[in-house]
PDB file of C-alpha atoms in Angstrom:
ATOM      1  CA  MET A   1       0.131  23.382  45.217  1.00 82.00           C
ATOM      2  CA  ILE A   2      -0.399  27.024  43.869  1.00 94.00           C
ATOM      3  CA  LEU A   3       2.741  26.761  41.607  1.00 95.00           C
ATOM      4  CA  GLU A   4       2.106  24.929  38.601  1.00 96.00           C
ATOM      5  CA  ARG A   5       4.443  22.078  37.813  1.00 95.00           C
ATOM      6  CA  VAL A   6       6.573  22.634  34.554  1.00 96.00           C
ATOM      7  CA  LEU A   7       4.200  20.278  32.158  1.00 95.00           C
ATOM      8  CA  SER A   8       1.039  21.559  33.910  1.00 97.00           C
ATOM      9  CA  TYR A   9       2.151  25.264  33.283  1.00 98.00           C
ATOM     10  CA  SER A  10       2.985  24.499  29.682  1.00 98.00           C
ATOM     11  CA  LYS A  11      -0.447  23.318  29.098  1.00 98.00           C
ATOM     12  CA  THR A  12      -1.998  26.400  30.938  1.00 98.00           C
ATOM     13  CA  LEU A  13       0.080  28.758  28.615  1.00 98.00           C
ATOM     14  CA  LEU A  14      -1.214  26.852  25.527  1.00 98.00           C
ATOM     15  CA  GLN A  15      -4.617  26.961  26.707  1.00 98.00           C
ATOM     16  CA  ARG A  16      -4.669  30.879  26.695  1.00 97.00           C
ATOM     17  CA  GLY A  17      -3.203  30.919  23.436  1.00 97.00           C
ATOM     18  CA  ILE A  18      -5.208  28.528  21.495  1.00 98.00           C
ATOM     19  CA  SER A  19      -8.943  28.944  20.088  1.00 98.00           C
ATOM     20  CA  GLU A  20     -11.090  26.389  18.234  1.00 98.00           C
ATOM     21  CA  GLY A  21     -10.200  26.700  14.790  1.00 98.00           C
ATOM     22  CA  ASP A  22      -6.563  27.389  15.073  1.00 98.00           C
ATOM     23  CA  ILE A  23      -3.601  26.192  13.298  1.00 98.00           C
ATOM     24  CA  VAL A  24      -1.067  24.943  15.823  1.00 98.00           C
ATOM     25  CA  ILE A  25       2.277  22.707  15.692  1.00 99.00           C
ATOM     26  CA  ASP A  26       3.980  20.318  17.895  1.00 98.00           C
ATOM     27  CA  GLY A  27       7.420  20.191  17.206  1.00 98.00           C
ATOM     28  CA  THR A  28       8.273  16.953  19.163  1.00 98.00           C
ATOM     29  CA  ALA A  29       5.463  14.692  18.902  1.00 98.00           C
ATOM     30  CA  GLY A  30       7.034  11.920  21.169  1.00 96.00           C
ATOM     31  CA  ASN A  31       4.392   9.616  22.725  1.00 95.00           C
ATOM     32  CA  GLY A  32       1.444  11.910  21.696  1.00 97.00           C
ATOM     33  CA  HIS A  33       0.332  13.575  24.647  1.00 97.00           C
ATOM     34  CA  ASP A  34       0.975  17.129  23.746  1.00 98.00           C
ATOM     35  CA  THR A  35      -0.321  16.448  20.083  1.00 98.00           C
ATOM     36  CA  LEU A  36      -3.645  14.920  21.508  1.00 98.00           C
ATOM     37  CA  PHE A  37      -4.011  17.829  23.827  1.00 98.00           C
ATOM     38  CA  LEU A  38      -3.753  20.323  21.067  1.00 98.00           C
ATOM     39  CA  ALA A  39      -6.393  18.649  18.692  1.00 98.00           C
ATOM     40  CA  LYS A  40      -8.632  18.962  21.615  1.00 98.00           C
ATOM     41  CA  LEU A  41      -8.028  22.458  21.990  1.00 98.00           C
ATOM     42  CA  VAL A  42      -8.126  23.517  18.048  1.00 98.00           C
ATOM     43  CA  GLY A  43     -11.448  21.146  17.619  1.00 97.00           C
ATOM     44  CA  LYS A  44     -12.979  19.820  14.374  1.00 95.00           C
ATOM     45  CA  THR A  45     -12.281  23.134  12.623  1.00 97.00           C
ATOM     46  CA  GLY A  46      -8.425  23.723  13.436  1.00 98.00           C
ATOM     47  CA  HIS A  47      -5.619  21.546  12.541  1.00 98.00           C
ATOM     48  CA  VAL A  48      -2.320  20.448  14.194  1.00 98.00           C
ATOM     49  CA  TYR A  49       0.953  19.429  12.586  1.00 98.00           C
ATOM     50  CA  ALA A  50       2.993  17.235  14.772  1.00 98.00           C
ATOM     51  CA  PHE A  51       6.630  16.309  13.988  1.00 98.00           C
ATOM     52  CA  ASP A  52       9.020  13.882  15.133  1.00 97.00           C
ATOM     53  CA  ILE A  53      12.034  11.900  13.558  1.00 96.00           C
ATOM     54  CA  GLN A  54      11.426   8.488  15.133  1.00 95.00           C
ATOM     55  CA  GLN A  55       8.833   5.984  13.502  1.00 96.00           C
ATOM     56  CA  SER A  56       7.734   4.768  17.092  1.00 95.00           C
ATOM     57  CA  ALA A  57       6.959   8.415  17.980  1.00 96.00           C
ATOM     58  CA  ILE A  58       4.965   8.753  14.798  1.00 97.00           C
ATOM     59  CA  ASP A  59       3.176   5.352  15.543  1.00 97.00           C
ATOM     60  CA  SER A  60       2.399   5.990  19.334  1.00 96.00           C
ATOM     61  CA  THR A  61       1.133   9.538  18.366  1.00 98.00           C
ATOM     62  CA  LYS A  62      -1.124   8.411  15.499  1.00 97.00           C
ATOM     63  CA  GLN A  63      -2.807   5.796  17.876  1.00 97.00           C
ATOM     64  CA  LYS A  64      -3.741   8.639  20.444  1.00 97.00           C
ATOM     65  CA  LEU A  65      -5.258  10.505  17.452  1.00 97.00           C
ATOM     66  CA  VAL A  66      -7.964   8.063  16.068  1.00 94.00           C
ATOM     67  CA  ASP A  67     -10.791  10.378  16.810  1.00 95.00           C
ATOM     68  CA  PHE A  68      -8.830  13.423  15.554  1.00 96.00           C
ATOM     69  CA  ILE A  69      -7.329  12.037  12.227  1.00 93.00           C
ATOM     70  CA  ASN A  70      -9.073  14.751  10.121  1.00 95.00           C
ATOM     71  CA  GLN A  71      -7.540  17.594  12.039  1.00 96.00           C
ATOM     72  CA  THR A  72      -3.793  16.203  12.297  1.00 98.00           C
ATOM     73  CA  SER A  73      -0.923  15.883  10.221  1.00 98.00           C
ATOM     74  CA  VAL A  74       1.726  13.779  11.998  1.00 98.00           C
ATOM     75  CA  ILE A  75       4.890  14.055   9.908  1.00 98.00           C
ATOM     76  CA  LEU A  76       8.045  11.772  10.121  1.00 98.00           C
ATOM     77  CA  ASP A  77      10.468  14.529   9.670  1.00 98.00           C
ATOM     78  CA  GLY A  78      12.501  16.737  11.828  1.00 98.00           C
ATOM     79  CA  HIS A  79      11.093  20.153  13.249  1.00 98.00           C
ATOM     80  CA  GLU A  80      13.594  21.912  11.235  1.00 98.00           C
ATOM     81  CA  HIS A  81      11.618  21.311   8.279  1.00 98.00           C
ATOM     82  CA  ILE A  82       8.434  22.650   9.504  1.00 98.00           C
ATOM     83  CA  PRO A  83       8.543  25.325   6.432  1.00 98.00           C
ATOM     84  CA  LYS A  84       8.151  22.279   4.040  1.00 98.00           C
ATOM     85  CA  TYR A  85       4.974  21.529   5.560  1.00 98.00           C
ATOM     86  CA  VAL A  86       3.286  24.350   7.198  1.00 98.00           C
ATOM     87  CA  ASN A  87       2.572  27.913   5.391  1.00 97.00           C
ATOM     88  CA  GLN A  88      -0.519  29.096   7.326  1.00 97.00           C
ATOM     89  CA  GLU A  89      -0.347  31.423  10.358  1.00 98.00           C
ATOM     90  CA  ILE A  90      -0.056  29.424  13.471  1.00 98.00           C
ATOM     91  CA  SER A  91      -1.514  30.454  16.847  1.00 98.00           C
ATOM     92  CA  ALA A  92       0.749  28.328  19.100  1.00 98.00           C
ATOM     93  CA  ALA A  93       3.715  25.738  18.980  1.00 98.00           C
ATOM     94  CA  VAL A  94       5.053  23.408  21.730  1.00 98.00           C
ATOM     95  CA  PHE A  95       8.285  21.510  22.012  1.00 98.00           C
ATOM     96  CA  ASN A  96       9.483  19.316  24.639  1.00 97.00           C
ATOM     97  CA  LEU A  97      13.262  18.875  24.248  1.00 96.00           C
ATOM     98  CA  GLY A  98      15.500  15.874  24.883  1.00 93.00           C
ATOM     99  CA  TYR A  99      15.038  12.337  24.075  1.00 90.00           C
ATOM    100  CA  LEU A 100      11.735  10.191  23.659  1.00 89.00           C
ATOM    101  CA  PRO A 101      10.988   8.544  27.101  1.00 85.00           C
ATOM    102  CA  GLY A 102      11.246   4.757  26.767  1.00 79.00           C
ATOM    103  CA  ALA A 103      13.188   5.042  23.562  1.00 80.00           C
ATOM    104  CA  ASN A 104      16.921   5.239  22.592  1.00 77.00           C
ATOM    105  CA  HIS A 105      18.511   8.230  24.688  1.00 83.00           C
ATOM    106  CA  SER A 106      21.258   8.731  22.134  1.00 84.00           C
ATOM    107  CA  THR A 107      18.452  10.168  19.781  1.00 91.00           C
ATOM    108  CA  ILE A 108      18.153  13.669  21.167  1.00 93.00           C
ATOM    109  CA  THR A 109      16.731  17.079  20.130  1.00 95.00           C
ATOM    110  CA  LYS A 110      19.955  19.083  18.975  1.00 94.00           C
ATOM    111  CA  PRO A 111      20.371  23.028  19.271  1.00 95.00           C
ATOM    112  CA  ASP A 112      20.862  23.979  16.063  1.00 97.00           C
ATOM    113  CA  THR A 113      17.747  22.308  14.517  1.00 98.00           C
ATOM    114  CA  THR A 114      15.548  23.148  17.370  1.00 98.00           C
ATOM    115  CA  VAL A 115      16.644  27.148  16.706  1.00 98.00           C
ATOM    116  CA  MET A 116      15.975  26.505  13.002  1.00 98.00           C
ATOM    117  CA  ALA A 117      12.400  25.339  13.984  1.00 98.00           C
ATOM    118  CA  ILE A 118      11.852  27.970  16.669  1.00 98.00           C
ATOM    119  CA  GLU A 119      12.875  30.593  13.817  1.00 98.00           C
ATOM    120  CA  ALA A 120      10.107  29.099  11.405  1.00 98.00           C
ATOM    121  CA  CYS A 121       7.662  29.198  14.174  1.00 98.00           C
ATOM    122  CA  LEU A 122       8.031  32.703  15.091  1.00 98.00           C
ATOM    123  CA  ASN A 123       7.951  33.643  11.295  1.00 98.00           C
ATOM    124  CA  LEU A 124       4.413  31.831  11.134  1.00 98.00           C
ATOM    125  CA  LEU A 125       3.227  32.844  14.574  1.00 98.00           C
ATOM    126  CA  LYS A 126       0.349  35.323  14.745  1.00 98.00           C
ATOM    127  CA  VAL A 127       0.785  38.394  16.767  1.00 98.00           C
ATOM    128  CA  GLY A 128      -0.427  37.426  20.441  1.00 98.00           C
ATOM    129  CA  GLY A 129       0.569  33.675  19.570  1.00 98.00           C
ATOM    130  CA  ILE A 130       2.588  31.668  21.942  1.00 98.00           C
ATOM    131  CA  ILE A 131       5.581  28.990  21.628  1.00 98.00           C
ATOM    132  CA  VAL A 132       5.901  26.884  24.599  1.00 98.00           C
ATOM    133  CA  ILE A 133       9.386  25.172  24.989  1.00 98.00           C
ATOM    134  CA  VAL A 134       9.866  22.464  27.805  1.00 98.00           C
ATOM    135  CA  VAL A 135      13.623  21.985  28.254  1.00 97.00           C
ATOM    136  CA  TYR A 136      14.845  18.857  29.725  1.00 94.00           C
ATOM    137  CA  HIS A 137      18.556  19.279  30.059  1.00 94.00           C
ATOM    138  CA  GLY A 138      19.741  16.228  32.414  1.00 89.00           C
ATOM    139  CA  HIS A 139      20.867  14.087  29.512  1.00 90.00           C
ATOM    140  CA  GLU A 140      24.400  13.931  27.773  1.00 88.00           C
ATOM    141  CA  GLY A 141      24.159  16.681  25.280  1.00 90.00           C
ATOM    142  CA  GLY A 142      21.052  18.532  27.083  1.00 91.00           C
ATOM    143  CA  ASP A 143      23.434  21.199  28.408  1.00 94.00           C
ATOM    144  CA  ILE A 144      24.657  21.982  24.987  1.00 95.00           C
ATOM    145  CA  GLU A 145      21.126  22.585  23.647  1.00 96.00           C
ATOM    146  CA  ARG A 146      19.827  24.438  26.869  1.00 96.00           C
ATOM    147  CA  ASP A 147      22.864  26.698  26.671  1.00 96.00           C
ATOM    148  CA  GLY A 148      22.411  27.503  22.781  1.00 96.00           C
ATOM    149  CA  LEU A 149      18.648  28.230  23.531  1.00 97.00           C
ATOM    150  CA  LEU A 150      19.022  30.440  26.164  1.00 98.00           C
ATOM    151  CA  GLN A 151      21.625  32.610  24.123  1.00 98.00           C
ATOM    152  CA  TYR A 152      19.317  32.381  21.127  1.00 98.00           C
ATOM    153  CA  VAL A 153      15.946  33.757  23.040  1.00 98.00           C
ATOM    154  CA  SER A 154      17.983  36.061  25.101  1.00 98.00           C
ATOM    155  CA  GLU A 155      18.855  38.121  21.941  1.00 98.00           C
ATOM    156  CA  LEU A 156      15.376  37.937  20.444  1.00 98.00           C
ATOM    157  CA  PRO A 157      14.069  41.643  20.071  1.00 97.00           C
ATOM    158  CA  GLN A 158      12.091  42.686  23.165  1.00 96.00           C
ATOM    159  CA  SER A 159       9.975  45.084  21.053  1.00 97.00           C
ATOM    160  CA  SER A 160       8.413  42.007  19.184  1.00 98.00           C
ATOM    161  CA  ILE A 161       9.063  38.981  21.383  1.00 98.00           C
ATOM    162  CA  GLN A 162       8.382  38.563  25.151  1.00 98.00           C
ATOM    163  CA  VAL A 163      10.423  35.717  26.343  1.00 98.00           C
ATOM    164  CA  LEU A 164       9.746  33.974  29.915  1.00 98.00           C
ATOM    165  CA  LYS A 165      11.788  31.417  31.733  1.00 98.00           C
ATOM    166  CA  TYR A 166       9.778  29.364  34.251  1.00 98.00           C
ATOM    167  CA  GLU A 167      11.898  27.162  36.527  1.00 96.00           C
ATOM    168  CA  PHE A 168      12.055  25.776  40.002  1.00 95.00           C
ATOM    169  CA  ILE A 169      15.480  26.876  41.099  1.00 92.00           C
ATOM    170  CA  ASN A 170      15.815  24.688  44.404  1.00 92.00           C
ATOM    171  CA  GLN A 171      15.392  21.320  42.738  1.00 85.00           C
ATOM    172  CA  VAL A 172      18.456  18.991  41.959  1.00 75.00           C
ATOM    173  CA  ASN A 173      19.160  16.885  38.922  1.00 81.00           C
ATOM    174  CA  HIS A 174      18.632  19.346  36.264  1.00 89.00           C
ATOM    175  CA  ALA A 175      15.002  19.820  36.666  1.00 93.00           C
ATOM    176  CA  PRO A 176      13.199  20.871  33.132  1.00 96.00           C
ATOM    177  CA  PHE A 177      12.189  24.509  32.757  1.00 97.00           C
ATOM    178  CA  ILE A 178       9.898  26.472  30.202  1.00 98.00           C
ATOM    179  CA  LEU A 179      10.716  29.131  27.831  1.00 98.00           C
ATOM    180  CA  ALA A 180       7.669  30.714  26.630  1.00 98.00           C
ATOM    181  CA  LEU A 181       7.953  33.108  23.702  1.00 98.00           C
ATOM    182  CA  GLU A 182       5.032  35.367  23.003  1.00 98.00           C
ATOM    183  CA  LYS A 183       4.737  37.200  19.970  1.00 98.00           C
ATOM    184  CA  ILE A 184       3.611  41.243  20.779  1.00 98.00           C
ATOM    185  CA  LYS A 185       4.437  42.575  17.312  1.00 96.00           C
ATOM    186  CA  LYS A 186       5.402  41.465  13.759  1.00 92.00           C
ATOM    187  CA  LEU A 187       9.239  40.878  13.504  1.00 83.00           C
TER     188      LEU A 187
END
């Protein structure tokens, strides 16, 4: 397939924006797949900060990071608290919104805390850096977060932030889509 699926394309974007030695954020650690991917990209000299509010997500992520423990911080806290833990310039951040697969579906990401996290990441993001947000919106409450995020990113200044929406529009059942934010100039 020439067109990349959403998750594959999110990794392509992250690979383009991350180099060895970079500082990056996984705003929704989940089962740890993205955190591990990021740890491999930043190498031994970089660092990944991963956030989640569920202990099961933290445990799952830590299990995947046995070989990368020195370059990762897995934090049991909401992504809206990123500024409490990260004060260095970052080259990238990733968010997979919605709920933790295999866990309680009533614990979901929310538009207000997600926007706070994205704003924090934009403030830390270097020029040329990227934030990749995979928006899963087919669950209860997902439409509210989707609409809030679309409103927020559509109002970002185009002179400083480029915003891309990557979506397959002929798929049913609320197919996920990507919002990618590239910082082209200081805010």
